[in-house]
Amino acid sequence: MDTSKRPHVLEILLETERGAAFPCPECGRHCKAHDFKDFTWRHLNFFQHHCLITARVPRTDCREHGVKRVRVPWARDGSGFTLLFEQAAMTLVREIPVLAVARFIGITDKRLWRIVEHYVAKALRDLDLSALTALAFDETASKRGHNYVTVFIDADRKSEPVVFATPGKGKATVTEFKTFLKAHGGQSSRVTEVVCDMSPAFLAAVGKAFPDATVTVDWFHVVQLFTKAVDDVRKAERRLVRMPAATRWAVLKAGDGGRLTEKQAAALAELETGDFLTAKAWRIKEKLRWVRRAETPHAASWRLSHFLRHAHQQIGHGPLLEAVAKALETVEKHAERILQRWTSTHSNARIEALNGLFQAARARARGYRNTATFITMIYLIAAPLGNLFNSI
Ligand SMILES: [Zn+2]
């Protein structure tokens, strides 16, 4: 026990008997040791003290396979930790942020990430996608505004739906997913439904990669489109007239379940009574709710056309409301795909749920976060990885 270190370190030294034979790692034949080299592994704590195992590991000299390093049963090749230590780390990482786990077990988060990435990648190799028939995908940024990641989910899975995540956004990611699907037993011709947003790049790629699939535009993206349009109108109008204070959050939050502060509620009331174009844009966005509440495909279709017609009349041709006009145009163009959600058998709340997942992954990958660790965390939280430690 080395008590000069804090925390103290218990060192366990393993030696072999002189002249002992060892199994060749290739064929198992017992061979003489060719030579030895010392290796050290961090093991589970001994009480509150760190514990290190150092062993003289032989290389065998097999007649058939030559000189090979023997495998030890307590650690995987190339790791400086025992399997039990890694298992404890992985159990914690599934529950709390990596940085917190690293501090708790006393290793750097960079080293911990290497363990996590190993086990996640290993579990992913066994992912079976032969039953996949419906998929949804969306993009997000690992940091605000850059390093995009596109995440694909199996729309039939209620829990752990993520089946693929890859750096970048747009066309190439769809092709990459198709390759991944094939490598994991899936068939693109079996995919009958794809849920995504209205980006022309995505839609073109989906049409090419999954020609037999019906494309549904998620409602979440329709709302997102108009939320942005309202905000654009607000920004343009702000340059011309004095807007009530707290307008920005008032129009973003109102109706989205967010609770307004007194100031925001006052701003919204003032907007409504004054002749503000932002209020007009906001009312158009709010009317989407009425479209969404339609109970049948027929009613939805009628309500959507009514919404578009009414909104067009409302905005006229002024330049300030151009953002809303553009949003309307996009919806018009994709009306069929948007209405598809009323006939789709798949839940349309999935993409919305994905955004909660992205937030959680960002928080759990805090500290040493880059595209790779962000993707690893998305898999760890939401992919069907099963038991990461089948071998213990
Ligand atoms: Zn051999």
mmCIF file of C-alpha atoms and ligand atoms in Angstrom:
data_model
loop_
_atom_site.group_PDB
_atom_site.id
_atom_site.type_symbol
_atom_site.label_atom_id
_atom_site.label_comp_id
_atom_site.label_asym_id
_atom_site.label_seq_id
_atom_site.Cartn_x
_atom_site.Cartn_y
_atom_site.Cartn_z
ATOM 1 C CA MET A 1 0.000 0.000 0.000
ATOM 2 C CA ASP A 2 1.583 3.247 -1.126
ATOM 3 C CA THR A 3 0.512 5.778 1.495
ATOM 4 C CA SER A 4 2.634 8.559 0.039
ATOM 5 C CA LYS A 5 -0.019 9.105 -2.636
ATOM 6 C CA ARG A 6 -3.441 10.698 -2.235
ATOM 7 C CA PRO A 7 -5.635 8.702 -2.467
ATOM 8 C CA HIS A 8 -3.481 5.813 -1.271
ATOM 9 C CA VAL A 9 -2.764 3.149 -3.858
ATOM 10 C CA LEU A 10 -2.904 -0.558 -3.261
ATOM 11 C CA GLU A 11 -0.620 -2.283 -5.743
ATOM 12 C CA ILE A 12 -1.089 -5.947 -6.472
ATOM 13 C CA LEU A 13 1.829 -7.619 -8.205
ATOM 14 C CA LEU A 14 1.277 -10.845 -10.115
ATOM 15 C CA GLU A 15 4.052 -13.172 -11.037
ATOM 16 C CA THR A 16 4.140 -16.590 -12.608
ATOM 17 C CA GLU A 17 5.897 -19.678 -11.492
ATOM 18 C CA ARG A 18 9.250 -20.317 -12.991
ATOM 19 C CA GLY A 19 9.016 -22.627 -15.981
ATOM 20 C CA ALA A 20 5.200 -22.472 -16.226
ATOM 21 C CA ALA A 21 3.613 -23.052 -19.662
ATOM 22 C CA PHE A 22 1.079 -20.640 -21.203
ATOM 23 C CA PRO A 23 -1.612 -21.098 -23.855
ATOM 24 C CA CYS A 24 -0.883 -19.622 -27.292
ATOM 25 C CA PRO A 25 -3.539 -16.917 -27.861
ATOM 26 C CA GLU A 26 -4.252 -18.326 -31.347
ATOM 27 C CA CYS A 27 -4.543 -22.086 -30.797
ATOM 28 C CA GLY A 28 -4.399 -22.616 -27.030
ATOM 29 C CA ARG A 29 -1.479 -24.998 -27.203
ATOM 30 C CA HIS A 30 0.662 -24.836 -24.088
ATOM 31 C CA CYS A 31 3.986 -23.239 -24.843
ATOM 32 C CA LYS A 32 7.075 -22.023 -23.087
ATOM 33 C CA ALA A 33 7.312 -18.314 -22.299
ATOM 34 C CA HIS A 34 9.414 -16.439 -24.811
ATOM 35 C CA ASP A 35 9.784 -13.331 -22.667
ATOM 36 C CA PHE A 36 7.832 -11.146 -20.208
ATOM 37 C CA LYS A 37 6.721 -7.560 -20.017
ATOM 38 C CA ASP A 38 5.090 -5.664 -17.148
ATOM 39 C CA PHE A 39 1.577 -4.280 -17.666
ATOM 40 C CA THR A 40 -0.496 -2.296 -15.189
ATOM 41 C CA TRP A 41 -4.288 -1.988 -14.932
ATOM 42 C CA ARG A 42 -6.427 0.168 -12.752
ATOM 43 C CA HIS A 43 -8.862 -2.065 -10.860
ATOM 44 C CA LEU A 44 -11.899 -1.334 -8.640
ATOM 45 C CA ASN A 45 -11.062 0.605 -5.498
ATOM 46 C CA PHE A 46 -9.884 -1.282 -2.440
ATOM 47 C CA PHE A 47 -12.031 0.386 0.238
ATOM 48 C CA GLN A 48 -11.434 4.104 -0.462
ATOM 49 C CA HIS A 49 -8.023 3.514 -2.032
ATOM 50 C CA HIS A 50 -7.152 3.189 -5.675
ATOM 51 C CA CYS A 51 -6.014 -0.242 -6.729
ATOM 52 C CA LEU A 52 -3.509 -1.173 -9.415
ATOM 53 C CA ILE A 53 -2.713 -4.621 -10.733
ATOM 54 C CA THR A 54 0.692 -5.121 -12.277
ATOM 55 C CA ALA A 55 1.454 -8.403 -13.987
ATOM 56 C CA ARG A 56 4.399 -9.840 -15.832
ATOM 57 C CA VAL A 57 2.651 -10.937 -19.005
ATOM 58 C CA PRO A 58 4.469 -13.542 -21.087
ATOM 59 C CA ARG A 59 4.704 -13.938 -24.828
ATOM 60 C CA THR A 60 4.354 -17.537 -25.953
ATOM 61 C CA ASP A 61 6.540 -19.119 -28.537
ATOM 62 C CA CYS A 62 4.163 -21.374 -30.471
ATOM 63 C CA ARG A 63 5.559 -23.697 -33.095
ATOM 64 C CA GLU A 64 2.749 -22.758 -35.438
ATOM 65 C CA HIS A 65 1.929 -19.136 -34.577
ATOM 66 C CA GLY A 66 5.233 -17.775 -33.428
ATOM 67 C CA VAL A 67 5.726 -15.226 -30.667
ATOM 68 C CA LYS A 68 2.437 -13.792 -29.291
ATOM 69 C CA ARG A 69 1.443 -11.866 -26.166
ATOM 70 C CA VAL A 70 -0.824 -13.910 -23.901
ATOM 71 C CA ARG A 71 -4.307 -12.472 -23.226
ATOM 72 C CA VAL A 72 -5.172 -11.843 -19.603
ATOM 73 C CA PRO A 73 -8.707 -12.742 -18.523
ATOM 74 C CA TRP A 74 -9.297 -9.590 -16.459
ATOM 75 C CA ALA A 75 -8.851 -6.936 -19.158
ATOM 76 C CA ARG A 76 -9.398 -6.422 -22.861
ATOM 77 C CA ASP A 77 -6.496 -5.845 -25.212
ATOM 78 C CA GLY A 78 -5.029 -2.383 -25.093
ATOM 79 C CA SER A 79 -6.994 -1.144 -22.083
ATOM 80 C CA GLY A 80 -5.329 0.191 -18.949
ATOM 81 C CA PHE A 81 -8.372 -0.792 -16.883
ATOM 82 C CA THR A 82 -9.726 -4.115 -15.717
ATOM 83 C CA LEU A 83 -13.071 -5.272 -17.116
ATOM 84 C CA LEU A 84 -14.706 -4.848 -13.717
ATOM 85 C CA PHE A 85 -13.476 -1.275 -13.512
ATOM 86 C CA GLU A 86 -14.828 -0.534 -16.993
ATOM 87 C CA GLN A 87 -18.138 -2.133 -16.133
ATOM 88 C CA ALA A 88 -18.502 0.065 -13.057
ATOM 89 C CA ALA A 89 -17.631 3.141 -15.146
ATOM 90 C CA MET A 90 -20.135 2.232 -17.871
ATOM 91 C CA THR A 91 -22.908 1.615 -15.349
ATOM 92 C CA LEU A 92 -22.398 5.130 -13.986
ATOM 93 C CA VAL A 93 -22.064 6.719 -17.415
ATOM 94 C CA ARG A 94 -25.507 5.409 -18.340
ATOM 95 C CA GLU A 95 -26.988 7.469 -15.530
ATOM 96 C CA ILE A 96 -24.945 10.638 -14.980
ATOM 97 C CA PRO A 97 -22.730 13.047 -16.981
ATOM 98 C CA VAL A 98 -19.383 11.673 -18.104
ATOM 99 C CA LEU A 99 -17.474 14.510 -16.455
ATOM 100 C CA ALA A 100 -19.085 13.724 -13.090
ATOM 101 C CA VAL A 101 -18.281 10.016 -13.456
ATOM 102 C CA ALA A 102 -14.659 10.812 -14.364
ATOM 103 C CA ARG A 103 -14.235 12.905 -11.216
ATOM 104 C CA PHE A 104 -15.946 10.307 -9.072
ATOM 105 C CA ILE A 105 -13.826 7.360 -10.204
ATOM 106 C CA GLY A 106 -10.653 9.423 -10.455
ATOM 107 C CA ILE A 107 -9.631 9.313 -14.122
ATOM 108 C CA THR A 108 -9.594 12.014 -16.798
ATOM 109 C CA ASP A 109 -12.774 12.412 -18.806
ATOM 110 C CA LYS A 110 -10.736 11.908 -21.976
ATOM 111 C CA ARG A 111 -9.727 8.412 -20.839
ATOM 112 C CA LEU A 112 -13.263 7.666 -19.724
ATOM 113 C CA TRP A 113 -14.588 8.677 -23.137
ATOM 114 C CA ARG A 114 -12.249 6.158 -24.726
ATOM 115 C CA ILE A 115 -13.848 3.389 -22.644
ATOM 116 C CA VAL A 116 -17.357 4.606 -23.465
ATOM 117 C CA GLU A 117 -16.613 4.847 -27.171
ATOM 118 C CA HIS A 118 -15.234 1.312 -27.202
ATOM 119 C CA TYR A 119 -18.312 -0.293 -25.640
ATOM 120 C CA VAL A 120 -20.813 1.743 -27.600
ATOM 121 C CA ALA A 121 -19.078 0.958 -30.892
ATOM 122 C CA LYS A 122 -18.952 -2.720 -29.966
ATOM 123 C CA ALA A 123 -22.661 -2.856 -29.169
ATOM 124 C CA LEU A 124 -23.491 -0.989 -32.367
ATOM 125 C CA ARG A 125 -21.740 -3.574 -34.487
ATOM 126 C CA ASP A 126 -24.355 -6.098 -33.352
ATOM 127 C CA LEU A 127 -27.334 -3.825 -34.067
ATOM 128 C CA ASP A 128 -29.931 -5.739 -36.088
ATOM 129 C CA LEU A 129 -32.000 -3.563 -38.427
ATOM 130 C CA SER A 130 -33.650 -6.331 -40.418
ATOM 131 C CA ALA A 131 -37.112 -5.383 -39.105
ATOM 132 C CA LEU A 132 -36.874 -1.660 -39.846
ATOM 133 C CA THR A 133 -39.717 -0.367 -42.014
ATOM 134 C CA ALA A 134 -40.315 3.184 -40.814
ATOM 135 C CA LEU A 135 -37.747 5.796 -40.039
ATOM 136 C CA ALA A 136 -37.579 9.397 -38.950
ATOM 137 C CA PHE A 137 -34.611 11.683 -38.845
ATOM 138 C CA ASP A 138 -33.580 15.162 -37.852
ATOM 139 C CA GLU A 139 -30.463 17.238 -37.505
ATOM 140 C CA THR A 140 -29.057 19.117 -34.565
ATOM 141 C CA ALA A 141 -25.881 20.997 -33.641
ATOM 142 C CA SER A 142 -23.478 19.608 -31.071
ATOM 143 C CA LYS A 143 -22.637 23.186 -30.181
ATOM 144 C CA ARG A 144 -24.795 26.196 -30.903
ATOM 145 C CA GLY A 145 -24.752 26.849 -34.610
ATOM 146 C CA HIS A 146 -22.067 24.428 -35.767
ATOM 147 C CA ASN A 147 -20.913 20.805 -35.938
ATOM 148 C CA TYR A 148 -24.120 19.294 -37.191
ATOM 149 C CA VAL A 149 -25.202 15.751 -36.450
ATOM 150 C CA THR A 150 -28.051 13.917 -38.159
ATOM 151 C CA VAL A 151 -29.878 11.292 -36.126
ATOM 152 C CA PHE A 152 -32.043 8.491 -37.534
ATOM 153 C CA ILE A 153 -34.633 6.678 -35.472
ATOM 154 C CA ASP A 154 -36.755 3.602 -35.972
ATOM 155 C CA ALA A 155 -40.244 5.123 -35.896
ATOM 156 C CA ASP A 156 -41.736 1.853 -34.633
ATOM 157 C CA ARG A 157 -39.645 1.692 -31.493
ATOM 158 C CA LYS A 158 -41.232 3.223 -28.419
ATOM 159 C CA SER A 159 -38.030 3.292 -26.390
ATOM 160 C CA GLU A 160 -34.375 3.528 -27.412
ATOM 161 C CA PRO A 161 -35.319 4.455 -30.977
ATOM 162 C CA VAL A 162 -31.970 5.770 -32.257
ATOM 163 C CA VAL A 163 -30.425 3.481 -34.860
ATOM 164 C CA PHE A 164 -27.888 5.770 -36.526
ATOM 165 C CA ALA A 165 -26.173 9.087 -35.895
ATOM 166 C CA THR A 166 -23.603 10.680 -38.138
ATOM 167 C CA PRO A 167 -21.698 13.977 -38.463
ATOM 168 C CA GLY A 168 -23.022 16.522 -40.940
ATOM 169 C CA LYS A 169 -26.436 17.283 -42.361
ATOM 170 C CA GLY A 170 -28.209 16.965 -45.656
ATOM 171 C CA LYS A 171 -28.049 14.569 -48.551
ATOM 172 C CA ALA A 172 -24.881 12.635 -47.709
ATOM 173 C CA THR A 173 -26.207 11.539 -44.317
ATOM 174 C CA VAL A 174 -29.172 9.763 -45.921
ATOM 175 C CA THR A 175 -26.847 7.816 -48.205
ATOM 176 C CA GLU A 176 -24.664 6.934 -45.233
ATOM 177 C CA PHE A 177 -27.666 5.649 -43.360
ATOM 178 C CA LYS A 178 -28.655 3.495 -46.305
ATOM 179 C CA THR A 179 -25.199 1.882 -46.283
ATOM 180 C CA PHE A 180 -25.381 1.365 -42.522
ATOM 181 C CA LEU A 181 -28.847 -0.166 -42.839
ATOM 182 C CA LYS A 182 -27.625 -2.663 -45.396
ATOM 183 C CA ALA A 183 -24.616 -3.597 -43.271
ATOM 184 C CA HIS A 184 -26.977 -4.351 -40.387
ATOM 185 C CA GLY A 185 -29.374 -6.665 -42.138
ATOM 186 C CA GLY A 186 -31.896 -4.057 -43.278
ATOM 187 C CA GLN A 187 -33.277 -3.406 -46.747
ATOM 188 C CA SER A 188 -34.063 0.003 -48.168
ATOM 189 C CA SER A 189 -36.922 -1.501 -50.190
ATOM 190 C CA ARG A 190 -38.656 -2.533 -46.963
ATOM 191 C CA VAL A 191 -38.751 1.038 -45.698
ATOM 192 C CA THR A 192 -42.318 2.201 -46.313
ATOM 193 C CA GLU A 193 -42.394 5.435 -44.380
ATOM 194 C CA VAL A 194 -39.933 8.255 -43.773
ATOM 195 C CA VAL A 195 -40.647 11.182 -41.472
ATOM 196 C CA CYS A 196 -38.457 14.253 -41.941
ATOM 197 C CA ASP A 197 -38.467 18.009 -42.416
ATOM 198 C CA MET A 198 -39.069 20.071 -45.527
ATOM 199 C CA SER A 199 -35.467 20.631 -46.548
ATOM 200 C CA PRO A 200 -35.236 20.079 -50.322
ATOM 201 C CA ALA A 201 -31.851 18.342 -49.929
ATOM 202 C CA PHE A 202 -33.285 15.802 -47.495
ATOM 203 C CA LEU A 203 -36.367 15.183 -49.584
ATOM 204 C CA ALA A 204 -34.375 14.610 -52.759
ATOM 205 C CA ALA A 205 -32.037 12.213 -50.969
ATOM 206 C CA VAL A 206 -34.928 10.283 -49.411
ATOM 207 C CA GLY A 207 -36.653 9.937 -52.779
ATOM 208 C CA LYS A 208 -33.508 8.433 -54.208
ATOM 209 C CA ALA A 209 -32.492 6.199 -51.284
ATOM 210 C CA PHE A 210 -35.987 5.010 -50.323
ATOM 211 C CA PRO A 211 -38.058 5.189 -53.498
ATOM 212 C CA ASP A 212 -40.858 3.020 -52.069
ATOM 213 C CA ALA A 213 -41.400 5.084 -48.943
ATOM 214 C CA THR A 214 -44.171 7.553 -48.225
ATOM 215 C CA VAL A 215 -42.721 10.800 -46.923
ATOM 216 C CA THR A 216 -44.391 12.504 -43.981
ATOM 217 C CA VAL A 217 -43.407 15.965 -42.866
ATOM 218 C CA ASP A 218 -43.442 16.190 -39.118
ATOM 219 C CA TRP A 219 -45.786 18.790 -37.631
ATOM 220 C CA PHE A 220 -42.997 19.931 -35.374
ATOM 221 C CA HIS A 221 -41.180 21.299 -38.413
ATOM 222 C CA VAL A 222 -44.253 23.158 -39.636
ATOM 223 C CA VAL A 223 -44.518 24.928 -36.291
ATOM 224 C CA GLN A 224 -40.764 25.562 -36.290
ATOM 225 C CA LEU A 225 -41.020 27.162 -39.718
ATOM 226 C CA PHE A 226 -43.666 29.648 -38.568
ATOM 227 C CA THR A 227 -41.971 30.350 -35.254
ATOM 228 C CA LYS A 228 -38.933 31.471 -37.206
ATOM 229 C CA ALA A 229 -41.068 33.493 -39.619
ATOM 230 C CA VAL A 230 -42.744 35.359 -36.738
ATOM 231 C CA ASP A 231 -39.335 36.125 -35.300
ATOM 232 C CA ASP A 232 -38.097 37.412 -38.673
ATOM 233 C CA VAL A 233 -41.102 39.711 -38.946
ATOM 234 C CA ARG A 234 -40.460 40.982 -35.431
ATOM 235 C CA LYS A 235 -36.819 41.743 -36.278
ATOM 236 C CA ALA A 236 -37.790 43.589 -39.453
ATOM 237 C CA GLU A 237 -40.531 45.562 -37.755
ATOM 238 C CA ARG A 238 -38.341 46.475 -34.815
ATOM 239 C CA ARG A 239 -36.166 48.467 -37.168
ATOM 240 C CA LEU A 240 -39.115 50.646 -38.173
ATOM 241 C CA VAL A 241 -41.228 51.148 -35.085
ATOM 242 C CA ARG A 242 -40.909 50.970 -31.322
ATOM 243 C CA MET A 243 -42.090 47.554 -30.182
ATOM 244 C CA PRO A 244 -43.445 46.776 -26.729
ATOM 245 C CA ALA A 245 -40.669 45.525 -24.431
ATOM 246 C CA ALA A 246 -40.442 41.736 -24.005
ATOM 247 C CA THR A 247 -42.074 41.117 -27.394
ATOM 248 C CA ARG A 248 -39.552 38.534 -28.469
ATOM 249 C CA TRP A 249 -40.205 35.991 -25.757
ATOM 250 C CA ALA A 250 -43.874 36.811 -25.631
ATOM 251 C CA VAL A 251 -44.441 35.727 -29.231
ATOM 252 C CA LEU A 252 -42.055 32.784 -28.951
ATOM 253 C CA LYS A 253 -43.502 31.428 -25.752
ATOM 254 C CA ALA A 254 -47.185 32.230 -25.961
ATOM 255 C CA GLY A 255 -49.210 29.208 -26.862
ATOM 256 C CA ASP A 256 -46.206 26.901 -26.798
ATOM 257 C CA GLY A 257 -46.973 25.947 -23.248
ATOM 258 C CA GLY A 258 -44.432 28.418 -21.934
ATOM 259 C CA ARG A 259 -45.687 30.572 -19.096
ATOM 260 C CA LEU A 260 -45.500 34.300 -19.790
ATOM 261 C CA THR A 261 -44.096 36.743 -17.294
ATOM 262 C CA GLU A 262 -46.246 39.775 -16.517
ATOM 263 C CA LYS A 263 -44.116 41.886 -18.827
ATOM 264 C CA GLN A 264 -44.465 39.412 -21.668
ATOM 265 C CA ALA A 265 -48.217 39.127 -21.201
ATOM 266 C CA ALA A 266 -48.446 42.924 -21.298
ATOM 267 C CA ALA A 267 -46.320 42.964 -24.463
ATOM 268 C CA LEU A 268 -48.593 40.456 -26.121
ATOM 269 C CA ALA A 269 -51.708 42.451 -25.165
ATOM 270 C CA GLU A 270 -50.141 45.635 -26.535
ATOM 271 C CA LEU A 271 -49.146 43.877 -29.743
ATOM 272 C CA GLU A 272 -52.669 42.590 -30.161
ATOM 273 C CA THR A 273 -54.340 45.969 -29.711
ATOM 274 C CA GLY A 274 -51.759 47.954 -31.645
ATOM 275 C CA ASP A 275 -51.514 47.615 -35.382
ATOM 276 C CA PHE A 276 -48.322 45.547 -35.346
ATOM 277 C CA LEU A 277 -47.409 43.235 -38.188
ATOM 278 C CA THR A 278 -45.655 40.956 -35.702
ATOM 279 C CA ALA A 279 -49.052 40.391 -34.097
ATOM 280 C CA LYS A 280 -50.505 39.535 -37.462
ATOM 281 C CA ALA A 281 -47.739 37.018 -38.117
ATOM 282 C CA TRP A 282 -48.186 35.593 -34.660
ATOM 283 C CA ARG A 283 -51.938 35.144 -35.131
ATOM 284 C CA ILE A 284 -51.296 33.263 -38.358
ATOM 285 C CA LYS A 285 -48.915 30.952 -36.562
ATOM 286 C CA GLU A 286 -51.411 30.420 -33.766
ATOM 287 C CA LYS A 287 -54.039 29.359 -36.246
ATOM 288 C CA LEU A 288 -51.898 26.317 -37.050
ATOM 289 C CA ARG A 289 -53.135 24.870 -33.791
ATOM 290 C CA TRP A 290 -56.631 24.789 -35.219
ATOM 291 C CA VAL A 291 -55.379 22.887 -38.275
ATOM 292 C CA ARG A 292 -53.576 20.415 -36.092
ATOM 293 C CA ARG A 293 -56.645 19.637 -34.033
ATOM 294 C CA ALA A 294 -58.459 18.264 -37.091
ATOM 295 C CA GLU A 295 -59.591 14.730 -36.393
ATOM 296 C CA THR A 296 -59.789 13.214 -39.861
ATOM 297 C CA PRO A 297 -57.596 13.460 -42.958
ATOM 298 C CA HIS A 298 -60.487 15.096 -44.768
ATOM 299 C CA ALA A 299 -60.983 17.735 -42.098
ATOM 300 C CA ALA A 300 -57.242 18.341 -41.965
ATOM 301 C CA SER A 301 -57.066 18.876 -45.693
ATOM 302 C CA TRP A 302 -59.943 21.324 -45.583
ATOM 303 C CA ARG A 303 -58.525 23.204 -42.624
ATOM 304 C CA LEU A 304 -55.070 23.464 -44.178
ATOM 305 C CA SER A 305 -56.428 24.984 -47.410
ATOM 306 C CA HIS A 306 -58.582 27.334 -45.391
ATOM 307 C CA PHE A 307 -55.576 28.296 -43.290
ATOM 308 C CA LEU A 308 -53.458 29.033 -46.354
ATOM 309 C CA ARG A 309 -56.149 31.053 -48.096
ATOM 310 C CA HIS A 310 -56.984 33.054 -44.996
ATOM 311 C CA ALA A 311 -53.320 33.703 -44.175
ATOM 312 C CA HIS A 312 -52.595 34.923 -47.704
ATOM 313 C CA GLN A 313 -55.464 37.404 -47.449
ATOM 314 C CA GLN A 314 -54.201 38.573 -44.084
ATOM 315 C CA ILE A 315 -50.656 39.354 -45.114
ATOM 316 C CA GLY A 316 -51.276 41.034 -48.457
ATOM 317 C CA HIS A 317 -48.072 41.967 -50.271
ATOM 318 C CA GLY A 318 -46.048 44.039 -47.828
ATOM 319 C CA PRO A 319 -42.307 43.368 -47.629
ATOM 320 C CA LEU A 320 -42.349 43.095 -43.850
ATOM 321 C CA LEU A 321 -44.426 39.944 -43.869
ATOM 322 C CA GLU A 322 -42.355 38.326 -46.562
ATOM 323 C CA ALA A 323 -40.990 35.748 -44.098
ATOM 324 C CA VAL A 324 -44.535 34.562 -43.416
ATOM 325 C CA ALA A 325 -45.339 34.508 -47.135
ATOM 326 C CA LYS A 326 -42.324 32.274 -47.685
ATOM 327 C CA ALA A 327 -43.379 29.925 -44.885
ATOM 328 C CA LEU A 328 -46.837 29.703 -46.427
ATOM 329 C CA GLU A 329 -45.325 28.912 -49.789
ATOM 330 C CA THR A 330 -43.268 26.091 -48.258
ATOM 331 C CA VAL A 331 -46.330 24.636 -46.560
ATOM 332 C CA GLU A 332 -48.322 24.874 -49.785
ATOM 333 C CA LYS A 333 -45.604 23.033 -51.639
ATOM 334 C CA HIS A 334 -45.442 20.235 -49.087
ATOM 335 C CA ALA A 335 -49.141 20.130 -48.180
ATOM 336 C CA GLU A 336 -49.524 16.531 -49.240
ATOM 337 C CA ARG A 337 -46.598 15.379 -47.100
ATOM 338 C CA ILE A 338 -47.813 17.442 -44.175
ATOM 339 C CA LEU A 339 -51.315 15.952 -44.427
ATOM 340 C CA GLN A 340 -49.758 12.525 -44.507
ATOM 341 C CA ARG A 341 -49.485 12.663 -40.723
ATOM 342 C CA TRP A 342 -53.253 12.180 -40.466
ATOM 343 C CA THR A 343 -53.058 8.856 -42.294
ATOM 344 C CA SER A 344 -49.669 7.734 -40.985
ATOM 345 C CA THR A 345 -49.779 4.963 -38.437
ATOM 346 C CA HIS A 346 -46.623 6.216 -36.771
ATOM 347 C CA SER A 347 -46.479 8.553 -33.891
ATOM 348 C CA ASN A 348 -45.735 12.072 -34.946
ATOM 349 C CA ALA A 349 -44.383 13.125 -31.612
ATOM 350 C CA ARG A 350 -41.119 11.294 -32.212
ATOM 351 C CA ILE A 351 -39.166 14.134 -33.771
ATOM 352 C CA GLU A 352 -40.284 16.416 -31.010
ATOM 353 C CA ALA A 353 -39.077 13.853 -28.485
ATOM 354 C CA LEU A 354 -35.744 13.756 -30.298
ATOM 355 C CA ASN A 355 -35.127 17.354 -29.354
ATOM 356 C CA GLY A 356 -35.390 16.454 -25.695
ATOM 357 C CA LEU A 357 -32.880 13.689 -26.326
ATOM 358 C CA PHE A 358 -30.437 16.073 -28.004
ATOM 359 C CA GLN A 359 -30.569 18.357 -24.996
ATOM 360 C CA ALA A 360 -29.932 15.500 -22.608
ATOM 361 C CA ALA A 361 -27.011 14.232 -24.712
ATOM 362 C CA ARG A 362 -25.464 17.691 -24.807
ATOM 363 C CA ALA A 363 -25.653 17.948 -21.026
ATOM 364 C CA ARG A 364 -24.326 14.446 -20.420
ATOM 365 C CA ALA A 365 -21.390 14.980 -22.822
ATOM 366 C CA ARG A 366 -20.513 18.308 -21.231
ATOM 367 C CA GLY A 367 -16.818 19.037 -20.746
ATOM 368 C CA TYR A 368 -15.111 17.002 -23.409
ATOM 369 C CA ARG A 369 -17.807 17.548 -26.007
ATOM 370 C CA ASN A 370 -17.126 17.251 -29.699
ATOM 371 C CA THR A 371 -19.065 15.674 -32.536
ATOM 372 C CA ALA A 372 -17.789 12.175 -31.730
ATOM 373 C CA THR A 373 -18.557 12.265 -28.019
ATOM 374 C CA PHE A 374 -21.945 13.877 -28.700
ATOM 375 C CA ILE A 375 -22.844 11.047 -31.079
ATOM 376 C CA THR A 376 -21.597 8.422 -28.612
ATOM 377 C CA MET A 377 -23.803 9.925 -25.919
ATOM 378 C CA ILE A 378 -26.847 9.973 -28.211
ATOM 379 C CA TYR A 379 -26.341 6.257 -28.807
ATOM 380 C CA LEU A 380 -25.729 5.557 -25.136
ATOM 381 C CA ILE A 381 -28.916 7.307 -24.041
ATOM 382 C CA ALA A 382 -31.236 6.256 -26.827
ATOM 383 C CA ALA A 383 -29.988 3.365 -28.958
ATOM 384 C CA PRO A 384 -30.985 -0.260 -28.317
ATOM 385 C CA LEU A 385 -27.495 -1.304 -27.213
ATOM 386 C CA GLY A 386 -28.700 -4.034 -24.878
ATOM 387 C CA ASN A 387 -26.385 -5.236 -22.173
ATOM 388 C CA LEU A 388 -23.009 -3.661 -22.809
ATOM 389 C CA PHE A 389 -21.277 -6.347 -20.786
ATOM 390 C CA ASN A 390 -22.418 -9.688 -22.088
ATOM 391 C CA SER A 391 -19.004 -11.117 -21.518
ATOM 392 C CA ILE A 392 -18.861 -10.664 -17.739
HETATM 393 ZN ZN ZN B 1 -0.491 -21.412 -31.604
#
